[in-house]
Short mmCIF file of C-alpha atoms in Angstrom, two decimals:
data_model
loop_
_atom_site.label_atom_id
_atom_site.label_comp_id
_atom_site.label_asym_id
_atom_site.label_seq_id
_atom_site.Cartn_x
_atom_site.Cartn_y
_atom_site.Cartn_z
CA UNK A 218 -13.52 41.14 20.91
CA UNK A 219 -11.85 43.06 18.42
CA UNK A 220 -9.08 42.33 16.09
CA UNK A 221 -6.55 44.77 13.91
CA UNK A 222 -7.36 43.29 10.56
CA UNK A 223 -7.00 44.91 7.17
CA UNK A 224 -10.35 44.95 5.60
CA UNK A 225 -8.78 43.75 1.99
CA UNK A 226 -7.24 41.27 4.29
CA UNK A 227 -10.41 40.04 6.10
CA UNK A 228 -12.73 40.36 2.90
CA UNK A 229 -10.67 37.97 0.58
CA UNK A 230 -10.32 35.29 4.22
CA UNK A 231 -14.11 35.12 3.61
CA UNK A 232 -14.37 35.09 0.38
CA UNK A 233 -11.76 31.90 0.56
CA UNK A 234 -13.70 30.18 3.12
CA UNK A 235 -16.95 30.23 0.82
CA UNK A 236 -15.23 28.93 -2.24
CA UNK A 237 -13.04 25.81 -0.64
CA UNK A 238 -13.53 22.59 -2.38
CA UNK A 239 -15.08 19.69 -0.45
CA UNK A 240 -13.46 16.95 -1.23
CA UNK A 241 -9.67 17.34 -1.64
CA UNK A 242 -8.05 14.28 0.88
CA UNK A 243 -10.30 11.75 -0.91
CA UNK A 244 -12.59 11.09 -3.57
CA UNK A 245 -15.89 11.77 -3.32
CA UNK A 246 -18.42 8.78 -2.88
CA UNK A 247 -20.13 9.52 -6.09
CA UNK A 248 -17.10 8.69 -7.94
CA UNK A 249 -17.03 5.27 -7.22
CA UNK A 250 -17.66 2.97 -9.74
CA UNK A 251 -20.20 0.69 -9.09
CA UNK A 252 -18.35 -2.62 -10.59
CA UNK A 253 -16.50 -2.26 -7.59
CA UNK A 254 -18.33 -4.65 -6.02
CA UNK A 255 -17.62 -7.66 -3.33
CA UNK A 256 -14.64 -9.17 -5.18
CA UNK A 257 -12.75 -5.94 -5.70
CA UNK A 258 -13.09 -5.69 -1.80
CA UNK A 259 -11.62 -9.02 -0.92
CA UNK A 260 -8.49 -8.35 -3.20
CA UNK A 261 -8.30 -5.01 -1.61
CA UNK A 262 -7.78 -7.12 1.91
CA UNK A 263 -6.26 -9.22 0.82
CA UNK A 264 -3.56 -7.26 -0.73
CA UNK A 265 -3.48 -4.90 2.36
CA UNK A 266 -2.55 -7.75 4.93
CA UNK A 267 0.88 -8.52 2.73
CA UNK A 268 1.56 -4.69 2.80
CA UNK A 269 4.14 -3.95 6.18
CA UNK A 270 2.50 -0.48 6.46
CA UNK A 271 0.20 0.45 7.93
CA UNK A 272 -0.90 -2.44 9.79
CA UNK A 273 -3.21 -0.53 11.88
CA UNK A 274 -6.75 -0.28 11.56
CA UNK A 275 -9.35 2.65 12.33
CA UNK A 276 -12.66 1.56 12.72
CA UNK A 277 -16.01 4.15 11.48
CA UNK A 278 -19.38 2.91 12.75
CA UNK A 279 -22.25 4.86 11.65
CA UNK A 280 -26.11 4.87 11.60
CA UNK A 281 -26.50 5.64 7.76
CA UNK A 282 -29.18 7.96 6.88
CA UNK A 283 -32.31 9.12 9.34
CA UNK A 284 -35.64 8.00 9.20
CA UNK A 285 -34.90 4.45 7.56
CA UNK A 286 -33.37 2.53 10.78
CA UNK A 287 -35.04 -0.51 12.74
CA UNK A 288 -34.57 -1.31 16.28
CA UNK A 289 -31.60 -1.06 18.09
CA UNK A 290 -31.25 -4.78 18.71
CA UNK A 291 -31.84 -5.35 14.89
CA UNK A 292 -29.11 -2.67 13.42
CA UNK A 293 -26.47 -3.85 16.08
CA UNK A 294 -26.91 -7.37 14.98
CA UNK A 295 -26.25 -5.96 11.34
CA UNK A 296 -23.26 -4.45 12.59
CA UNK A 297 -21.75 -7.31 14.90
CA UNK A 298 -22.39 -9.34 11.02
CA UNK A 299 -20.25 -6.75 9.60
CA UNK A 300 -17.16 -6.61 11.84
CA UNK A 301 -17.42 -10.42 11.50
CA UNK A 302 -17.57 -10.67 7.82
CA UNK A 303 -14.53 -7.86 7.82
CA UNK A 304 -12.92 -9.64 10.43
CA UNK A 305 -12.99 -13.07 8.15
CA UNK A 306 -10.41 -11.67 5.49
CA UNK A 307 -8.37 -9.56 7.53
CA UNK A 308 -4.85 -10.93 8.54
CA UNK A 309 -4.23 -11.98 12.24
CA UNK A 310 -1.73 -9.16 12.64
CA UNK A 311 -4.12 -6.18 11.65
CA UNK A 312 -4.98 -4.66 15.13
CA UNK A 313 -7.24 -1.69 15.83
CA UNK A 314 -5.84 1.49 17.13
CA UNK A 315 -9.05 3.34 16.99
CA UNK A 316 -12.57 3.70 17.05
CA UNK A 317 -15.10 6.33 15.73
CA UNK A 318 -18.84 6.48 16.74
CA UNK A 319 -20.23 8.45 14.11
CA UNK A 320 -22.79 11.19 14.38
CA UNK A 321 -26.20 9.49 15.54
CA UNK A 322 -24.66 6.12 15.96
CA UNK A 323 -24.87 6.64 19.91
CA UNK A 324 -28.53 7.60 19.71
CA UNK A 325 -29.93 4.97 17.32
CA UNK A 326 -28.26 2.48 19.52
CA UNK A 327 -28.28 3.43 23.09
CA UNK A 328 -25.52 3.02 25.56
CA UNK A 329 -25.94 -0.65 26.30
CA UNK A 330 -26.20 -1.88 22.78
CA UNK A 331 -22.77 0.26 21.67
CA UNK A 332 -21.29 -0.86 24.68
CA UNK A 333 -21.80 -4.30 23.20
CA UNK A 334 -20.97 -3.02 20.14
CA UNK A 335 -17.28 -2.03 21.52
CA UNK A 336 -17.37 -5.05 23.54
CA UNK A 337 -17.27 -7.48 20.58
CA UNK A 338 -14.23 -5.59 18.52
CA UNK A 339 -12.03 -7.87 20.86
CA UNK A 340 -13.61 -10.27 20.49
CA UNK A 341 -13.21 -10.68 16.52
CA UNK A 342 -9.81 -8.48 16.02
CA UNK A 343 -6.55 -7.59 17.76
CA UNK A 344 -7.06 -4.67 19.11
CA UNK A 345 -3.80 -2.21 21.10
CA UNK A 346 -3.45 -2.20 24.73
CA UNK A 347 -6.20 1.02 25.27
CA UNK A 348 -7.19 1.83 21.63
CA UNK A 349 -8.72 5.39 21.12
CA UNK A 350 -12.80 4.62 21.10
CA UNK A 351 -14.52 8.55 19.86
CA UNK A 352 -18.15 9.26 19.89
CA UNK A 353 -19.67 12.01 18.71
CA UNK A 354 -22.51 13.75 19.53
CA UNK A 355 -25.19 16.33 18.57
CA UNK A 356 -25.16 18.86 20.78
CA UNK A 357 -29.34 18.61 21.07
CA UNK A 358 -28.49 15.18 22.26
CA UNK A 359 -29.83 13.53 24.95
CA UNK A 360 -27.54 10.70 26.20
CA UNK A 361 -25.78 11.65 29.22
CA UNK A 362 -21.96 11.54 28.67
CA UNK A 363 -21.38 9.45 32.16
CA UNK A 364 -23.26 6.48 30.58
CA UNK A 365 -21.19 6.92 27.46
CA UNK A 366 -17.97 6.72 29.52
CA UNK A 367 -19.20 3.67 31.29
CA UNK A 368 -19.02 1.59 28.37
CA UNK A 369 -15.94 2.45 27.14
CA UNK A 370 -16.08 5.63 25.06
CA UNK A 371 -12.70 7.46 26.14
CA UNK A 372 -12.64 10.49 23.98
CA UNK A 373 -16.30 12.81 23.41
CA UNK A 374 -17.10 15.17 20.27
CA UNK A 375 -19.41 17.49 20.96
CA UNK A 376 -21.34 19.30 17.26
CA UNK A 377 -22.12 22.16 17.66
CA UNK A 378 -25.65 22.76 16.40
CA UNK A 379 -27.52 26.75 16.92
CA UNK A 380 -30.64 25.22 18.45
CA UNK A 381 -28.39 23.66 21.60
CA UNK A 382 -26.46 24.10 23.99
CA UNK A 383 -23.50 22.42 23.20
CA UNK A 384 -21.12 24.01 26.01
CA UNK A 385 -23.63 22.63 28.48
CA UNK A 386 -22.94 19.07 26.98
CA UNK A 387 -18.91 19.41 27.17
CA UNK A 388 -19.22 20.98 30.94
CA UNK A 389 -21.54 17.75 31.74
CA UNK A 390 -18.53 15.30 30.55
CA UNK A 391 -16.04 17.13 32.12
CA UNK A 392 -15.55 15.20 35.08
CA UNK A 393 -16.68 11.63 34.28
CA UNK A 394 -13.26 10.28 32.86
CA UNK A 395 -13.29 11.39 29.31
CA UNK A 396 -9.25 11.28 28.60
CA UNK A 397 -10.36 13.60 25.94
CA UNK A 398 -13.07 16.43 25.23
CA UNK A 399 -13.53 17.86 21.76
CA UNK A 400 -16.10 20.47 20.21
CA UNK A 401 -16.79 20.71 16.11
CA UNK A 402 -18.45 23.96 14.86
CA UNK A 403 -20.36 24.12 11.97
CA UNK A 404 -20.71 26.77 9.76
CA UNK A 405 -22.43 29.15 11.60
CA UNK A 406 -25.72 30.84 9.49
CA UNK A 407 -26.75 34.63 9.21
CA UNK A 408 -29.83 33.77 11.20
CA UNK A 409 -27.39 32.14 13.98
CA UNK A 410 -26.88 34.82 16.75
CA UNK A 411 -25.86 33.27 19.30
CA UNK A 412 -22.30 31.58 17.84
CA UNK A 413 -20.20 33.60 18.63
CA UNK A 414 -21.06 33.45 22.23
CA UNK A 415 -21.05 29.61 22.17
CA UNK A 416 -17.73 30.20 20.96
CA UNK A 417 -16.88 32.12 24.50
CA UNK A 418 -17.96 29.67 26.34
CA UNK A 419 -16.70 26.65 24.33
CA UNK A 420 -13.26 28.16 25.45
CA UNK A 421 -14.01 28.89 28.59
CA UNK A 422 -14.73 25.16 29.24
CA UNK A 423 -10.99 24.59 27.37
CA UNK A 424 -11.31 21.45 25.41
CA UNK A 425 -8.15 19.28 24.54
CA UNK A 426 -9.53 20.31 20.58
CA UNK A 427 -11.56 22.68 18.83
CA UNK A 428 -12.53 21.76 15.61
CA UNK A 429 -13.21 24.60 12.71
CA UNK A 430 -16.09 24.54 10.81
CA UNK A 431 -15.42 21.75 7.45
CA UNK A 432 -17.13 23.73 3.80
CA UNK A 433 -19.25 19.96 3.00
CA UNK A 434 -22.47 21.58 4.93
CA UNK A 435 -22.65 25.41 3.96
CA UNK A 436 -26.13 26.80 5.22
CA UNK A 437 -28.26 28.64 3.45
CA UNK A 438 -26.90 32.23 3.89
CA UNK A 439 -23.22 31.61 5.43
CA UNK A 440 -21.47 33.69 7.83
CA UNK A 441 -17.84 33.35 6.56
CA UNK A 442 -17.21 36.61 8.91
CA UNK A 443 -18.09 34.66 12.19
CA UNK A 444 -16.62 31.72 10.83
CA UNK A 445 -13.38 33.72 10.48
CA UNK A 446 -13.47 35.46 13.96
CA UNK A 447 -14.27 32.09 15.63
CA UNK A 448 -10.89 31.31 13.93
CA UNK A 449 -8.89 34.17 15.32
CA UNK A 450 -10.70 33.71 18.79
CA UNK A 451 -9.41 30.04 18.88
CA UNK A 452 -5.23 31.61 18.15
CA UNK A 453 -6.11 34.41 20.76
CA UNK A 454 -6.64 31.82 23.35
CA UNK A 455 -3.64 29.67 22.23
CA UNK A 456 -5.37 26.81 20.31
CA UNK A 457 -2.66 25.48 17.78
CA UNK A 458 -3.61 24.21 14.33
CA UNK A 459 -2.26 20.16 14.29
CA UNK A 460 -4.39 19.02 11.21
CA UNK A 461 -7.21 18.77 9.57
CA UNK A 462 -9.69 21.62 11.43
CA UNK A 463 -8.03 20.71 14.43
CA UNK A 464 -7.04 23.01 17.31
CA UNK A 465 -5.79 21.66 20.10
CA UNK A 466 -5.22 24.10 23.47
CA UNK A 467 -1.92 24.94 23.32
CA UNK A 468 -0.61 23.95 26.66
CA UNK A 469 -0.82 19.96 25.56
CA UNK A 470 2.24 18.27 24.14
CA UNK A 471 2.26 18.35 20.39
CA UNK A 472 1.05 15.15 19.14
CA UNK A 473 2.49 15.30 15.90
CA UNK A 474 6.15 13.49 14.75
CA UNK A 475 8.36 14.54 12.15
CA UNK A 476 6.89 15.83 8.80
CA UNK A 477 7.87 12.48 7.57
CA UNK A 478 4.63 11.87 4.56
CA UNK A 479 3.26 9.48 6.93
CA UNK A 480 1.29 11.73 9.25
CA UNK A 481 -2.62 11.23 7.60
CA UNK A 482 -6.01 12.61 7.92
CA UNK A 483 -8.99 9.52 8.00
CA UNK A 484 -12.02 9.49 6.58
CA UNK A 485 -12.83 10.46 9.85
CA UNK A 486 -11.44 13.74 9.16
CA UNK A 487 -9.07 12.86 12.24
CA UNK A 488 -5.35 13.58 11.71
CA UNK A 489 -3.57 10.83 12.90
CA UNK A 490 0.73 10.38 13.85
CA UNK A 491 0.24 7.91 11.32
CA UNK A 492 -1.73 6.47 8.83
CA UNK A 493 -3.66 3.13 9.42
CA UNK A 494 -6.22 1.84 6.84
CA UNK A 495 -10.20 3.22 7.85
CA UNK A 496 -13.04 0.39 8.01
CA UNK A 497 -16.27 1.90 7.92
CA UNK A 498 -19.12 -0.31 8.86
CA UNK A 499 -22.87 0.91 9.00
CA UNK A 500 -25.16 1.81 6.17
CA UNK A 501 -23.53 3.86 3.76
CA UNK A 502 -20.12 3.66 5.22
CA UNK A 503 -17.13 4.10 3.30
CA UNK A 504 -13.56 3.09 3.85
CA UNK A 505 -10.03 3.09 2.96
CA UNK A 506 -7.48 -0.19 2.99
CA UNK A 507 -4.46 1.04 0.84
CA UNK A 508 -5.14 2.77 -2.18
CA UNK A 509 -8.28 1.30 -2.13
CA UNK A 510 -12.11 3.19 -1.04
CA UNK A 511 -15.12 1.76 -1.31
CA UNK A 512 -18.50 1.60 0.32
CA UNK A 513 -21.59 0.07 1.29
CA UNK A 514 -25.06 -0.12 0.98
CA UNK A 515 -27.43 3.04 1.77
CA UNK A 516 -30.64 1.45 2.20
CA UNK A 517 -31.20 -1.09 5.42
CA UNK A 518 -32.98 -3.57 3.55
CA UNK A 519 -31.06 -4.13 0.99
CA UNK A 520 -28.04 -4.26 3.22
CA UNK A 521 -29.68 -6.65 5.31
CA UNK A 522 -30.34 -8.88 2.61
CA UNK A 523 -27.00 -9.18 1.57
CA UNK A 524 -25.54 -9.85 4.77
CA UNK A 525 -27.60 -12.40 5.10
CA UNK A 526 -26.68 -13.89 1.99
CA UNK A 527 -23.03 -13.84 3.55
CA UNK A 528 -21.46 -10.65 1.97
CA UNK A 529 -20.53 -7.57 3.99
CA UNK A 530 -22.84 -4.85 1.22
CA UNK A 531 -19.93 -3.88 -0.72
CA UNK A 532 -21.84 -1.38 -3.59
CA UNK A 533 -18.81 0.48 -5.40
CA UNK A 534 -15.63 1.30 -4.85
CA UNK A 535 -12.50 3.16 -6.48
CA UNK A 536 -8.30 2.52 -6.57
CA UNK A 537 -6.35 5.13 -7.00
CA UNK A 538 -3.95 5.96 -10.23
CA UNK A 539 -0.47 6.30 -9.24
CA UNK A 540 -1.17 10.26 -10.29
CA UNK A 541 -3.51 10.09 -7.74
CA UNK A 542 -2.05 8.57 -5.33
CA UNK A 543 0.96 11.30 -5.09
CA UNK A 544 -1.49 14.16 -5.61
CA UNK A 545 -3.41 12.57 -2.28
CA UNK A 546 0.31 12.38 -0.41
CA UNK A 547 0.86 16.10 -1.59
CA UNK A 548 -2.45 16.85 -0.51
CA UNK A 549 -2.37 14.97 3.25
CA UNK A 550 1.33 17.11 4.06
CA UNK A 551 -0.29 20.09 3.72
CA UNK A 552 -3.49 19.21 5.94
CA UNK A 553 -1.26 17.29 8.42
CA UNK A 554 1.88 19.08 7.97
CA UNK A 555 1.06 22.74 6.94
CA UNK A 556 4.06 22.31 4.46
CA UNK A 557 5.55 20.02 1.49
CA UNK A 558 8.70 18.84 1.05
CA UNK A 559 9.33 18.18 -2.25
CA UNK A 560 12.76 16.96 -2.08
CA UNK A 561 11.54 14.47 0.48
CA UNK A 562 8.74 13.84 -1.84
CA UNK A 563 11.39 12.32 -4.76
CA UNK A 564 13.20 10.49 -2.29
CA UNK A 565 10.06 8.54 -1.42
CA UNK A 566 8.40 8.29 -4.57
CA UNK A 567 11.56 8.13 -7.25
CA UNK A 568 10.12 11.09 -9.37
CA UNK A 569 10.47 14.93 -9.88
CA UNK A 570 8.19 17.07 -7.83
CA UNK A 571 8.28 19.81 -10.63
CA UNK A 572 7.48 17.38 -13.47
CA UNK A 573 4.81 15.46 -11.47
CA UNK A 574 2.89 18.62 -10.43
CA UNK A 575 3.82 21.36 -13.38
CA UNK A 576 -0.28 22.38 -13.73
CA UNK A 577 -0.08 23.10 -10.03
CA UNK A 578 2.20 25.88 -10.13
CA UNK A 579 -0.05 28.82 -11.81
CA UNK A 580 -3.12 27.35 -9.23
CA UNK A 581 -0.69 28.41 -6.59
CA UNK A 582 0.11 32.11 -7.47
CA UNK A 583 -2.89 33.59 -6.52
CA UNK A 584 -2.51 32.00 -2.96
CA UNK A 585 1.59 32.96 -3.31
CA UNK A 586 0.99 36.37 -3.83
CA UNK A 587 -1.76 36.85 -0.67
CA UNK A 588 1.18 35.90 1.21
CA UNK A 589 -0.81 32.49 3.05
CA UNK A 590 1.98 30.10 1.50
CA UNK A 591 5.70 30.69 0.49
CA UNK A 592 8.21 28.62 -1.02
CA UNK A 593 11.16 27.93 1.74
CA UNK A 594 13.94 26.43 -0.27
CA UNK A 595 11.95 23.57 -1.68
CA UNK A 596 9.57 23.16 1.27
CA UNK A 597 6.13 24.84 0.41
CA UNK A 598 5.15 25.97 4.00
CA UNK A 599 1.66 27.42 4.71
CA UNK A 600 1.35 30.65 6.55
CA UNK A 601 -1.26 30.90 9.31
CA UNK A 602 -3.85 31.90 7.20
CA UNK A 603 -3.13 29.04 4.54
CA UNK A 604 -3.52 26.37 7.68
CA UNK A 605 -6.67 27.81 7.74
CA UNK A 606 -7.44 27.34 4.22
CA UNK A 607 -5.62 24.01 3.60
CA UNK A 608 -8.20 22.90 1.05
CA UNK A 609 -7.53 25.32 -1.25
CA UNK A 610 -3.57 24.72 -0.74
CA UNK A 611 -4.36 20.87 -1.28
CA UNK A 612 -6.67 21.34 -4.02
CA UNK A 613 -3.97 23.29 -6.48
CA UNK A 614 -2.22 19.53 -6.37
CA UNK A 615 -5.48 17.63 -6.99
CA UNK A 616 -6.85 16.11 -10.76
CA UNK A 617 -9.81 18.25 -11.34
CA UNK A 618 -11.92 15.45 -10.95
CA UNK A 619 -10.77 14.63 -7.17
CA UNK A 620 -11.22 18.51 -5.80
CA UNK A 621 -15.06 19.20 -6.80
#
């Protein structure tokens, strides 16, 4: 399919693409300083359960690096140790709204040891009525979505991956219950010839969500123009931007409130109505409770060890500076939002927008002048090109040090 594009147009979209920072919603996890330790996450709690909002809680399970696991009945008891130990200092009115099964998690367990997995979340924290439960799979994967569903997974992420056929997973799910059926593209490669047709028949299955390909994992030789089409394909068949890289098909009811500051993208990378503090269990998991991000150990055995010793593996960890902390609020309205209101933004915070982000202003006249952002008044609202490139928009408000 073709598209009327100007080719200045297209050729600086690509360029953008390539040069978007990673890490612009949070710190990266080589930042953290490694005092942080066990203590620092106990006050961190501790602290959090005083704190009215949020009071929910996101939980990230993951599998931690390949090639270094044990058995699946060893690594689940690891992470049943975990939730306990996390479930010890957390206050009685903390309940989980959500789940995520990261990448692999599904695999290196199996279906009957994460369904005992989800099975004990219950039984060690207050958890909502029907609380979201995600897992994500590789698209070379094979675990058959219906067993999945049986124990308990309600929502399925299908990743894309050139070697698979990742439509052929998400039409296998689509009638065993799922309330929900996503697909996240990578990056596609040079070398990848066929991703543009997965594209086609991504959305031809019609997912609830579509998720755009995130700059952490550039391949070796990038396609930023099939990256950009696959953008333009997802608008022409009327998938909506609501956060994040998600697209969700545009005949759903908008699941987004008021552009109120409190809408919030995880660590997940999920943008959520609003914000709840992220516990990542799992080897090398990181989290979020308040201003607070830390994360555990990378290698099993010396997590194992100190679980066994009675800690939960806490290796560093980071707080925010109030600085940062209103450069990350800036930065989460324009990935949840598409758009900053910066009178709204010195009514919450009890300080001028101009003053508090003055080095921000030249970073933003480049992206000004291509037309993918305007000034409205005093709301900064992102074009449809600039929701694509939100990074870059949220980057111009970031310390140098928190946008590499």
């Amino acid at each position: 399919m073709s598209f009327p594009v100007d080719a200045s147009e297209d050729t600086a979209l690509q360029a953008a693409l390539l040069q978007q920072p990673r890490h612009v919603l949070f710190p990266a996890a080589d930042q953290f300083s490694p005092g942080f330790g066990e203590s620092g996450w106990r006050a961190a709690v501790r602290a959090s359960n005083e704190h009215l909002i949020p009071r929910g809680l996101t939980l990230g399970f993951q599998a931690g690096r390949a090639g270094q696991l044990t058995t699946a009945s060893i690594y689940l008891d690891m992470l049943l140790t975990a939730l306990r130990r996390q479930a010890d200092v957390l206050a009685d009115d903390r309940e989980v709204v959500a789940m995520v099964l990261q990448l692999g998690l599904a695999e290196v367990l199996g279906a009957s040891a994460l369904g005992q997995l989800l099975d004990a979340v219950p039984q060690h924290l207050r958890t909502v009525a029907r609380p979201q439960v995600e897992v994500r799979l590789d698209a070379g994967s094979t675990l058959a979505p219906a067993q999945l569903r049986a124990v308990g997974c309600t929502r399925l992420t299908v990743i894309d991956r050139a070697d698979a056929m990742g439509p052929t997973l998400l039409a296998q799910s689509r009638q065993v219950g799922f309330t929900a059926r996503y697909y996240q593209l990578r990056v596609p490669s040079l070398a990848d010839q066929g991703f543009i047709e997965r594209v086609h028949e991504v959305l031809a299955e019609a997912p609830e969500r579509v998720l755009l390909p995130a700059p952490c994992g550039l391949p070796e030789q990038p396609a930023a123009g099939q990256w950009l089409q696959a953008w333009r394909l997802l608008g022409d068949a009327g998938y909506v931007a609501i956060g994040g890289d998600h697209y969700q098909r545009g005949d759903l009811p908008d699941p987004n409130g008021p552009g109120d500051g409190q809408r919030h993208c995880d660590l997940a990378g999920v943008p959520r109505r609003d914000r709840s503090d992220f516990v990542g269990l799992g080897l090398a998991a990181c989290s979020q409770i308040g201003e607070v991000f830390y994360r555990l150990e990378d290698d099993l055995a010396q997590w194992q060890a100190r679980l066994q010793a009675g800690q939960i593996g806490v290796t560093a960890g980071l707080i925010l500076s109030e600085q940062e902390r209103l450069s990350a609020e800036v930065a989460q309205s324009l990935a949840c939002d598409h758009s900053v209101d910066a009178a709204a933004f010195e009514w919450r915070n009890d300080v001028a927008f101009d003053d508090c982000f003055a080095e921000a202003t030249p970073e933003l006249q480049p992206l000004l002048a291509r037309g993918w952002a305007h000034w409205d008044a005093r709301v900064l609202r992102l074009a449809a090109e600039g929701r694509l490139l939100w990074r870059m928009m949220a980057a111009c408000f970031r310390p140098a040090v928190a946008s590499a």
